[in-house]
XYZ file of C-alpha atoms in Angstrom:
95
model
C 26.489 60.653 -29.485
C 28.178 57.419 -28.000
C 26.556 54.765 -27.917
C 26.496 51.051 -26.322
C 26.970 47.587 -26.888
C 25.462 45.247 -24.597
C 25.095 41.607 -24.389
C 23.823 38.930 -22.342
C 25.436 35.536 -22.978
C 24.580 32.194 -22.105
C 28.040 30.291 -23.517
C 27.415 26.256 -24.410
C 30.658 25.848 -25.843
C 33.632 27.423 -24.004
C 36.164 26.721 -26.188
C 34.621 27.705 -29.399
C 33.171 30.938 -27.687
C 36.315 31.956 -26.599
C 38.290 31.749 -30.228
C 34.605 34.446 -30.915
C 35.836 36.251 -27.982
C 39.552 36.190 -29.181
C 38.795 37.694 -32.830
C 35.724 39.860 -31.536
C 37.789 41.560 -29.082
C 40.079 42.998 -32.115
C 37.145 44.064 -34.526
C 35.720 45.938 -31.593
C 39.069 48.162 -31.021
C 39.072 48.562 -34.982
C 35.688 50.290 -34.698
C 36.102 52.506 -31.613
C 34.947 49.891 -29.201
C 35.832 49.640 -25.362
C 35.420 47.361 -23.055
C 33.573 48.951 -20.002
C 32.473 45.157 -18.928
C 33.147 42.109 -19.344
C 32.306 38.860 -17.915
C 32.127 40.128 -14.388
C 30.236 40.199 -11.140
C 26.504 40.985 -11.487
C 23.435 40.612 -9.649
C 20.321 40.388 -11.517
C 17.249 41.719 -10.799
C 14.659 41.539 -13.692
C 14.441 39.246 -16.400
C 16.189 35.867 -17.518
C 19.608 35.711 -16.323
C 22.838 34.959 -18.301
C 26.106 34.471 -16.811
C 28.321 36.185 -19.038
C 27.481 39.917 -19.789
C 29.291 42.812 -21.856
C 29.081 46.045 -22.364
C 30.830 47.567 -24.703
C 31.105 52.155 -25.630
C 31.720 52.822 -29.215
C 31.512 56.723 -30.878
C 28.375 56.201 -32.067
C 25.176 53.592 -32.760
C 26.408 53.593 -36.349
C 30.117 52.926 -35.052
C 28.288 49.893 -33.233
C 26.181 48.876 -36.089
C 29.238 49.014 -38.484
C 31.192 47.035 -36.328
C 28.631 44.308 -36.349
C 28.447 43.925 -39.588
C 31.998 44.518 -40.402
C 33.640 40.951 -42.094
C 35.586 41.248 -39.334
C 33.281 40.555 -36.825
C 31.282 38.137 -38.994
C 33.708 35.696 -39.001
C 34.194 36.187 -35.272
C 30.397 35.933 -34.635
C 30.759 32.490 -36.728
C 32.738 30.670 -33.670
C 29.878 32.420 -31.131
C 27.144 30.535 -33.731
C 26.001 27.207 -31.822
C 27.963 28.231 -28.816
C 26.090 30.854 -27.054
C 23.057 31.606 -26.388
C 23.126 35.501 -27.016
C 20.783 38.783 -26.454
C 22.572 41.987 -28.291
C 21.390 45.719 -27.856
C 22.702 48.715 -28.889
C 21.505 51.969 -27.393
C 22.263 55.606 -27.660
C 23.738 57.036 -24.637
C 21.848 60.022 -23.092
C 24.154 63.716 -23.105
């Protein structure tokens, strides 16, 4: 079952956030990742709002889960430390 990635970001640091974006963007594709948003328009409605959000399909949670804790995206997720403010969720999508 698919599953996906989704993030609420608050970025403090634009250019350090977007070398994380630049590196994450890879390590995502090497684990099945796609982009389904990114940084767009939203409206919210609930909750404490973030300007950047992302959402993100992979194969499967464990897909996800790998990804995250691939070295890959480590060392991406290095340049987002101190530079974001950041939620991350991933969920099962229903069949």
């Amino acid at each position: 079952m698919s599953a996906l990635w989704i993030a609420h970001v608050e970025v403090t640091d634009a250019e350090a956030y977007g070398e994380y974006a630049k590196r994450a963007t890879g390590a995502i594709a090497d684990h099945g990742g796609v982009f389904l948003a990114r940084a767009g328009r939203y409206v919210q409605l609930e909750g404490r709002e973030r300007a950047r959000n992302v959402v993100a399909r992979f194969p499967s949670l464990e897909a996800a889960v790998a990804c995250y804790n691939s070295s890959a995206y480590q060392d991406a997720l290095s340049y987002a430390k101190g530079a974001a403010e950041r939620d991350l969720v991933v969920v099962e999508e229903v069949d």
